Tab-separated table of C-alpha atoms in Angstrom:
chain	number	residue	atom	x	y	z
B	1	MET	CA	-7.584	-8.783	36.577
B	2	ALA	CA	-11.227	-9.131	35.958
B	3	PRO	CA	-12.029	-11.083	39.191
B	4	SER	CA	-10.028	-8.688	41.359
B	5	SER	CA	-11.766	-5.651	39.887
B	6	LYS	CA	-15.086	-7.338	40.410
B	7	ARG	CA	-14.272	-7.935	44.074
B	8	LYS	CA	-13.290	-4.325	44.473
B	9	TRP	CA	-16.613	-3.331	42.931
B	10	ASN	CA	-18.472	-5.400	45.484
B	11	GLU	CA	-16.420	-3.950	48.309
B	12	VAL	CA	-17.262	-0.346	47.510
B	13	ASP	CA	-20.887	-1.099	46.605
B	14	ASP	CA	-23.327	0.169	49.204
B	15	ASP	CA	-26.622	-1.696	49.350
B	16	ASP	CA	-28.142	0.931	51.623
B	17	ASP	CA	-28.466	3.549	48.858
B	18	GLU	CA	-31.906	4.786	47.919
B	19	PRO	CA	-33.149	3.270	44.667
B	20	SER	CA	-34.761	6.559	43.783
B	21	LEU	CA	-31.365	8.112	43.056
B	22	GLY	CA	-30.865	5.794	40.162
B	23	ARG	CA	-28.708	2.744	39.647
B	24	GLN	CA	-25.179	3.206	40.969
B	25	VAL	CA	-22.615	2.913	38.177
B	26	LEU	CA	-19.445	4.400	39.704
B	27	PRO	CA	-17.923	3.354	43.021
B	28	VAL	CA	-18.762	5.506	46.030
B	29	ALA	CA	-16.813	5.742	49.277
B	30	ASN	CA	-18.424	4.382	52.430
B	31	LEU	CA	-18.169	7.339	54.810
B	32	PRO	CA	-20.257	8.313	57.834
B	33	ARG	CA	-23.341	10.449	57.211
B	34	ASP	CA	-21.914	13.364	59.176
B	35	PHE	CA	-18.727	13.528	57.115
B	36	ASP	CA	-17.720	17.198	56.859
B	37	GLY	CA	-14.222	17.025	55.463
B	38	VAL	CA	-12.786	17.869	52.073
B	39	PRO	CA	-13.103	14.956	49.627
B	40	GLU	CA	-9.681	13.474	48.892
B	41	ASP	CA	-10.626	11.446	45.839
B	42	GLY	CA	-13.475	10.805	43.461
B	43	LEU	CA	-15.053	8.166	45.659
B	44	GLN	CA	-15.492	10.570	48.552
B	45	TYR	CA	-16.710	13.301	46.211
B	46	LEU	CA	-19.431	11.049	44.799
B	47	PHE	CA	-20.450	10.186	48.368
B	48	THR	CA	-21.015	13.846	49.209
B	49	VAL	CA	-22.912	14.361	45.955
B	50	ARG	CA	-25.319	11.507	46.614
B	51	ARG	CA	-25.758	12.540	50.245
B	52	ASP	CA	-26.685	16.100	49.262
B	53	ALA	CA	-29.015	14.808	46.554
B	54	GLU	CA	-30.973	12.840	49.118
B	55	LEU	CA	-31.676	16.053	51.024
B	56	LEU	CA	-33.287	17.710	48.010
B	57	PRO	CA	-37.078	17.462	47.455
B	58	ARG	CA	-38.356	14.620	45.329
B	59	THR	CA	-40.259	16.937	42.991
B	60	THR	CA	-39.866	20.563	42.030
B	61	ARG	CA	-42.389	23.086	40.708
B	62	VAL	CA	-41.719	26.013	38.436
B	63	PRO	CA	-43.778	29.197	38.837
B	64	ASN	CA	-46.904	29.242	36.665
B	65	PRO	CA	-46.753	32.337	34.429
B	66	TYR	CA	-50.543	32.178	33.888
B	67	GLU	CA	-51.476	31.908	37.536
B	68	ILE	CA	-54.046	34.520	38.551
B	69	GLN	CA	-53.125	36.176	41.793
B	70	GLU	CA	-55.790	37.882	43.812
B	71	LYS	CA	-55.182	41.586	43.932
B	72	PRO	CA	-56.390	43.667	46.840
B	73	ALA	CA	-59.260	45.960	46.059
B	74	SER	CA	-57.931	49.324	44.967
B	75	PRO	CA	-59.189	52.207	47.098
B	76	VAL	CA	-61.539	54.674	45.494
B	77	ARG	CA	-59.826	57.876	44.550
B	78	GLY	CA	-61.029	61.309	45.530
B	79	GLY	CA	-62.086	62.875	48.794
B	80	GLU	CA	-65.854	63.077	48.692
B	81	THR	CA	-66.044	60.293	46.097
B	82	VAL	CA	-64.491	57.860	48.569
B	83	SER	CA	-67.216	58.365	51.147
B	84	VAL	CA	-69.988	58.188	48.547
B	85	ALA	CA	-68.644	55.021	46.901
B	86	GLN	CA	-67.939	53.249	50.169
B	87	GLY	CA	-71.466	53.954	51.306
B	88	TYR	CA	-73.123	52.319	48.271
B	89	ILE	CA	-70.749	49.650	46.891
B	90	PRO	CA	-71.261	46.250	48.550
B	91	SER	CA	-68.429	45.042	50.749
B	92	GLN	CA	-65.710	42.805	49.376
B	93	GLU	CA	-66.893	39.958	51.587
B	94	TRP	CA	-70.401	40.240	50.149
B	95	GLN	CA	-69.038	40.254	46.588
B	96	ASP	CA	-66.868	37.168	47.168
B	97	THR	CA	-69.727	35.265	48.787
B	98	PHE	CA	-72.148	36.169	46.011
B	99	LEU	CA	-69.746	35.179	43.227
B	100	ARG	CA	-68.960	31.867	44.910
B	101	HIS	CA	-72.639	30.987	45.302
B	102	PHE	CA	-73.424	32.153	41.777
B	103	LYS	CA	-70.702	29.894	40.365
B	104	TYR	CA	-72.192	26.928	42.227
B	105	PHE	CA	-75.615	27.880	40.899
B	106	ARG	CA	-74.312	27.947	37.319
B	107	GLN	CA	-72.666	24.541	37.725
B	108	ASN	CA	-75.862	23.011	39.063
B	109	ARG	CA	-77.893	24.500	36.239
B	110	LEU	CA	-75.555	23.313	33.495
B	111	GLN	CA	-75.072	19.736	34.655
B	112	PRO	CA	-77.586	17.171	33.334
B	113	THR	CA	-80.181	15.617	35.604
B	114	ASN	CA	-81.598	12.097	35.745
B	115	GLN	CA	-85.211	13.142	36.023
B	116	PRO	CA	-87.580	11.768	33.351
B	117	PRO	CA	-88.455	14.125	30.514
B	118	THR	CA	-91.638	16.083	30.878
B	119	PRO	CA	-94.370	15.513	28.289
B	120	GLY	CA	-94.179	17.906	25.383
B	121	HIS	CA	-96.629	20.725	24.889
B	122	SER	CA	-98.844	20.861	21.862
B	123	GLY	CA	-98.235	24.578	21.329
B	124	LYS	CA	-95.429	27.073	21.773
B	125	VAL	CA	-93.906	27.398	25.219
B	126	VAL	CA	-92.037	30.672	24.643
B	127	PRO	CA	-92.257	33.313	21.907
B	128	ASP	CA	-90.065	33.358	18.854
B	129	LYS	CA	-86.466	34.321	19.439
B	130	LYS	CA	-86.557	37.416	17.229
B	131	ASP	CA	-89.942	38.749	18.385
B	132	ARG	CA	-88.934	41.314	21.009
B	133	ASP	CA	-92.416	42.709	21.632
B	134	ALA	CA	-93.810	39.213	22.096
B	135	TRP	CA	-91.131	38.473	24.689
B	136	TRP	CA	-92.064	41.595	26.641
B	137	ALA	CA	-95.704	40.527	26.612
B	138	PHE	CA	-94.707	36.994	27.625
B	139	VAL	CA	-92.627	38.087	30.620
B	140	SER	CA	-95.287	40.633	31.594
B	141	GLY	CA	-97.791	37.793	31.979
B	142	GLU	CA	-100.015	38.567	29.014
B	143	PRO	CA	-102.260	35.734	27.765
B	144	ASP	CA	-101.171	33.481	24.942
B	145	ALA	CA	-103.392	35.285	22.458
B	146	ILE	CA	-101.199	38.394	22.832
B	147	TRP	CA	-97.694	36.938	22.410
B	148	ASN	CA	-98.776	33.948	20.307
B	149	PRO	CA	-101.800	35.048	18.263
B	150	PRO	CA	-103.519	32.308	16.262
B	151	LYS	CA	-102.710	32.294	12.594
B	152	LYS	CA	-105.519	32.997	10.173
B	153	PRO	CA	-106.563	29.874	8.255
B	154	LYS	CA	-105.774	29.903	4.574
B	155	VAL	CA	-108.816	29.707	2.271
B	156	ALA	CA	-108.338	27.105	-0.434
B	157	LYS	CA	-109.213	28.432	-3.880
B	158	THR	CA	-111.282	26.167	-6.132
B	159	LEU	CA	-109.825	25.959	-9.611
B	160	LYS	CA	-112.227	25.432	-12.494
B	161	PRO	CA	-111.162	23.462	-15.536
B	162	ARG	CA	-109.781	25.428	-18.432
B	163	GLY	CA	-112.322	26.459	-20.998
B	164	SER	CA	-115.300	26.498	-18.665
B	165	ARG	CA	-115.998	30.169	-19.415
B	166	GLY	CA	-117.105	29.402	-22.959
B	167	MET	CA	-117.460	32.432	-25.196
B	168	ARG	CA	-118.163	34.933	-22.430
B	169	GLY	CA	-115.812	37.840	-21.906
B	170	PHE	CA	-116.309	38.044	-18.145
B	171	SER	CA	-115.814	35.722	-15.231
B	172	GLU	CA	-118.687	33.869	-13.641
B	173	ASP	CA	-117.036	34.115	-10.210
B	174	ILE	CA	-118.121	37.675	-9.547
B	175	PRO	CA	-120.171	37.643	-6.295
B	176	TYR	CA	-123.228	39.646	-7.214
B	177	ASP	CA	-124.853	38.982	-3.855
B	178	ASP	CA	-122.267	40.953	-1.877
B	179	VAL	CA	-123.994	44.284	-2.490
B	180	GLN	CA	-127.735	44.325	-2.249
B	181	VAL	CA	-129.478	46.960	-4.338
B	182	ALA	CA	-132.801	48.388	-3.208
B	183	THR	CA	-134.947	49.709	-6.047
B	184	THR	CA	-137.657	52.297	-5.423
B	185	SER	CA	-139.985	53.745	-8.056
B	186	SER	CA	-141.897	57.006	-8.099
B	187	GLN	CA	-143.854	59.148	-10.627
B	188	THR	CA	-143.519	62.855	-11.304
B	189	TRP	CA	-144.644	65.433	-13.905
B	190	SER	CA	-142.017	66.742	-16.312
B	191	VAL	CA	-141.834	68.702	-19.545
B	192	ASN	CA	-140.444	66.904	-22.581
B	193	ASP	CA	-138.475	68.323	-25.493
B	194	VAL	CA	-141.633	69.185	-27.421
B	195	GLY	CA	-143.022	71.212	-24.570
B	196	GLU	CA	-145.726	68.809	-23.551
B	197	VAL	CA	-146.350	67.896	-19.928
B	198	GLU	CA	-146.252	64.158	-19.238
B	199	LEU	CA	-146.127	61.760	-16.292
B	200	VAL	CA	-142.692	60.128	-15.965
B	201	LYS	CA	-141.801	57.067	-13.817
B	202	ILE	CA	-138.446	57.389	-12.016
B	203	GLU	CA	-136.531	54.427	-10.577
B	204	GLN	CA	-133.916	55.058	-7.901
B	205	THR	CA	-131.326	52.556	-6.821
B	206	SER	CA	-129.354	52.827	-3.588
B	207	PRO	CA	-126.781	50.263	-2.509
B	208	GLU	CA	-127.079	49.079	1.066
B	209	VAL	CA	-123.724	49.570	2.810
B	210	PRO	CA	-123.164	47.049	5.588
B	211	ALA	CA	-122.787	48.590	9.018
B	212	PHE	CA	-119.306	48.558	10.564
B	213	ASN	CA	-119.019	46.191	13.490
B	214	ALA	CA	-116.479	47.503	15.967
B	215	ALA	CA	-116.325	44.187	17.770
B	216	THR	CA	-114.662	42.502	14.784
B	217	GLU	CA	-111.775	44.942	14.655
B	218	ASP	CA	-108.385	43.466	15.536
B	219	PRO	CA	-106.811	44.817	18.714
B	220	ARG	CA	-104.062	47.347	18.177
B	221	THR	CA	-100.561	46.135	18.835
B	222	GLU	CA	-98.169	48.682	20.287
B	223	SER	CA	-94.608	48.710	21.539
B	224	PRO	CA	-94.050	46.999	24.904
B	225	LEU	CA	-93.352	50.356	26.513
B	226	GLY	CA	-95.596	52.446	24.278
B	227	PRO	CA	-99.016	54.074	24.632
B	228	ALA	CA	-100.820	50.734	24.700
B	229	ASP	CA	-99.734	50.269	28.288
B	230	SER	CA	-101.311	53.547	29.396
B	231	THR	CA	-104.803	52.037	29.369
B	232	PRO	CA	-105.566	50.743	32.859
B	233	THR	CA	-106.601	47.115	33.052
B	234	THR	CA	-109.024	45.816	35.592
B	235	ALA	CA	-107.570	42.290	35.730
B	236	LYS	CA	-104.329	41.873	37.631
B	237	VAL	CA	-101.674	40.291	35.428
B	238	MET	CA	-99.102	38.024	37.076
B	239	GLN	CA	-95.673	38.159	35.496
B	240	ARG	CA	-94.078	34.911	34.348
B	241	GLU	CA	-91.141	33.639	36.352
B	242	PRO	CA	-88.051	31.971	34.802
B	243	THR	CA	-88.883	28.399	35.754
B	244	PRO	CA	-86.505	25.504	34.934
B	245	SER	CA	-88.956	24.150	32.373
B	246	LEU	CA	-88.868	27.443	30.458
B	247	LEU	CA	-85.091	27.784	30.664
B	248	ARG	CA	-84.409	24.203	29.573
B	249	GLY	CA	-84.596	25.115	25.891
B	250	ILE	CA	-82.533	28.330	26.194
B	251	ASP	CA	-78.844	27.873	25.418
B	252	HIS	CA	-75.816	30.181	25.459
B	253	ARG	CA	-76.616	32.167	22.294
B	254	TYR	CA	-80.324	32.352	23.079
B	255	SER	CA	-79.549	33.766	26.539
B	256	LEU	CA	-77.326	36.498	25.134
B	257	HIS	CA	-80.019	37.409	22.617
B	258	LEU	CA	-82.628	37.786	25.361
B	259	LEU	CA	-80.218	39.749	27.560
B	260	MET	CA	-79.875	42.180	24.664
B	261	TYR	CA	-83.663	42.660	24.853
B	262	PHE	CA	-83.466	43.456	28.568
B	263	THR	CA	-80.752	46.038	27.888
B	264	HIS	CA	-83.017	47.684	25.322
B	265	TRP	CA	-85.998	47.686	27.682
B	266	ILE	CA	-83.989	49.255	30.515
B	267	ASN	CA	-82.625	52.013	28.275
B	268	LEU	CA	-86.072	52.621	26.794
B	269	ARG	CA	-87.603	52.908	30.238
B	270	LEU	CA	-84.975	55.390	31.418
B	271	GLU	CA	-85.780	57.619	28.448
B	272	GLN	CA	-89.472	57.836	29.369
B	273	PRO	CA	-90.675	60.871	31.311
B	274	HIS	CA	-92.331	60.535	34.682
B	275	PRO	CA	-94.803	59.100	35.484
B	276	ARG	CA	-93.835	55.983	33.584
B	277	VAL	CA	-96.404	53.521	32.343
B	278	SER	CA	-94.099	50.513	32.811
B	279	ASN	CA	-91.234	49.566	35.094
B	280	ILE	CA	-88.398	47.075	35.310
B	281	THR	CA	-89.491	44.796	38.138
B	282	GLU	CA	-87.932	42.130	40.311
B	283	THR	CA	-89.270	39.517	37.904
B	284	HIS	CA	-87.157	41.052	35.144
B	285	ALA	CA	-84.164	40.924	37.495
B	286	ARG	CA	-84.733	37.209	38.100
B	287	TRP	CA	-84.900	36.638	34.362
B	288	MET	CA	-81.579	38.433	33.832
B	289	PHE	CA	-80.019	36.512	36.718
B	290	SER	CA	-81.205	33.176	35.304
B	291	LEU	CA	-80.123	34.008	31.761
B	292	LEU	CA	-76.633	34.942	32.968
B	293	SER	CA	-76.367	31.469	34.481
B	294	ARG	CA	-76.802	30.015	30.979
B	295	VAL	CA	-73.936	32.045	29.488
B	296	GLU	CA	-70.682	30.132	29.119
B	297	ASP	CA	-67.358	31.140	30.664
B	298	TYR	CA	-65.691	31.912	27.333
B	299	VAL	CA	-67.466	34.470	25.149
B	300	SER	CA	-66.517	36.287	21.971
B	301	ALA	CA	-65.818	39.997	21.684
B	302	ASP	CA	-69.312	40.776	20.399
B	303	GLU	CA	-70.905	38.716	23.156
B	304	MET	CA	-68.785	40.465	25.773
B	305	SER	CA	-69.968	43.792	24.392
B	306	LEU	CA	-73.571	42.692	25.033
B	307	LEU	CA	-72.753	41.788	28.637
B	308	ARG	CA	-70.973	45.101	29.221
B	309	SER	CA	-73.952	46.995	27.791
B	310	LEU	CA	-76.225	45.125	30.181
B	311	ALA	CA	-74.005	46.033	33.137
B	312	ARG	CA	-73.961	49.717	32.135
B	313	ALA	CA	-77.746	49.730	31.741
B	314	CYS	CA	-78.081	48.341	35.268
B	315	MET	CA	-75.671	51.041	36.471
B	316	ALA	CA	-77.949	53.730	35.034
B	317	LEU	CA	-80.939	52.040	36.629
B	318	LEU	CA	-79.100	51.833	39.952
B	319	LYS	CA	-78.181	55.513	39.761
B	320	GLU	CA	-81.825	56.459	39.322
B	321	ARG	CA	-82.835	54.268	42.256
B	322	LEU	CA	-80.229	55.866	44.516
B	323	GLN	CA	-81.243	59.378	43.507
B	324	HIS	CA	-84.902	58.647	44.222
B	325	ARG	CA	-84.026	57.160	47.580
B	326	LEU	CA	-81.979	60.195	48.572
B	327	ALA	CA	-84.761	62.510	47.413
B	328	GLU	CA	-87.341	60.410	49.306
B	329	ASP	CA	-89.435	60.085	46.170
B	330	PRO	CA	-92.739	58.342	47.028
B	331	SER	CA	-92.894	56.814	43.535
B	332	ASP	CA	-89.891	54.703	44.466
B	333	LEU	CA	-91.654	52.862	47.277
B	334	ASP	CA	-93.181	50.188	45.041
B	335	ASP	CA	-91.799	46.794	46.024
B	336	ARG	CA	-92.281	45.432	42.517
B	337	ILE	CA	-89.669	47.776	41.017
B	338	ILE	CA	-86.196	46.285	40.706
B	339	SER	CA	-84.189	46.804	43.887
B	340	GLU	CA	-80.675	48.134	44.338
B	341	SER	CA	-79.370	44.733	45.426
B	342	SER	CA	-80.676	43.127	42.224
B	343	CYS	CA	-78.859	45.741	40.145
B	344	TRP	CA	-75.656	45.067	42.083
B	345	MET	CA	-76.004	41.323	41.450
B	346	ILE	CA	-76.144	41.798	37.683
B	347	ILE	CA	-73.248	44.280	37.697
B	348	ILE	CA	-70.967	42.218	39.945
B	349	ALA	CA	-71.778	39.007	38.046
B	350	VAL	CA	-70.551	40.540	34.778
B	351	ILE	CA	-67.484	42.098	36.418
B	352	GLY	CA	-66.495	39.054	38.465
B	353	LEU	CA	-67.297	36.077	36.239
B	354	TRP	CA	-66.007	37.518	32.969
B	355	ALA	CA	-63.121	39.571	34.443
B	356	GLN	CA	-64.367	43.022	33.425
B	357	ARG	CA	-62.778	44.890	36.319
B	358	ASP	CA	-62.414	48.083	34.319
B	359	LEU	CA	-66.172	48.545	34.728
B	360	TRP	CA	-65.490	49.538	38.339
B	361	MET	CA	-64.294	52.862	36.907
B	362	ASP	CA	-67.746	53.350	35.392
B	363	VAL	CA	-69.317	52.480	38.736
B	364	GLU	CA	-67.163	55.039	40.546
B	365	SER	CA	-67.959	57.667	37.921
B	366	MET	CA	-71.667	56.940	38.295
B	367	LEU	CA	-71.562	57.159	42.080
B	368	SER	CA	-69.605	60.411	41.971
B	369	GLU	CA	-72.533	62.054	40.173
B	370	ILE	CA	-74.939	61.245	43.014
B	371	GLN	CA	-75.303	64.161	45.368
B	372	PRO	CA	-76.017	63.102	48.950
B	373	ARG	CA	-79.004	64.733	50.580
B	374	VAL	CA	-78.077	67.574	52.942
B	375	SER	CA	-80.029	67.326	56.209
């Protein structure tokens, strides 16, 4: 029985089957490919099963529940608000192009380079991390003596051996030469206790007080946006740009700390009355742009709060710029002041890269408060 069953197995075996369907274990009927009848036995049924299996795709894919689908931009609500917002918000094409280029810029900045290391500097390159006023002076282009003042040398005290004072009750270290005493003598007639008139010699001593030298007084240090800036300077100060050599030592946490300083400076400037003694310039915008490129993709809740505060500060700055432009304020014509496009770059970078789309509601609320100029 065994040889006959083996021959039957060879008779029904089809060598033309695809190996991808697995090794054939059960016998399958040898029917034409266009067979469309009802299977009469198990052999024909297995033939139809294998034929239909060959028509199925080799691989299948389940839907990704975490896949991010691009949503169309929601239209701005409100009648007049729609026209105002559409006139100031950059187009969707501009936003997509900017975010794509900014992502490439961040990737190029974060990847290591093969260039040889630059020789180290003997002194400090940037101010201390926690010195906010020094950072303002550094970015403003102040000399090193302002943001990195030299430390006063420590005077070494000479210690005398114990018992050198002897039996005296005072110290021999008292500097008697510090105060010079000028002695003057004069004679005058006076009456003594007995009632006799006699000639008396009077000695007068007057200490010589050294004159105050105004040139030795230390310069007064004020807040970066305080009254110290109101004094006009004759020399033109060039602001420092965020060069790659300066940013090389600034990491993720350092960048967020400095961005917190910029948020403070923007809010402090907006609180100042006009005319203002200091402004947020395009150099400050380039610093914020460069520091955002050092921030990682994944941030904590506290770090995200810092980025959102920066975006809202730029919104307030943008609102002021738009109001001045509509009012044709001549004080807004300075090219050094931060531009509207720079404010939009910071805002859209925070919204787009860290998925803070709810900030668009703050943008719409800000734009709704701007009254267009009536011609």
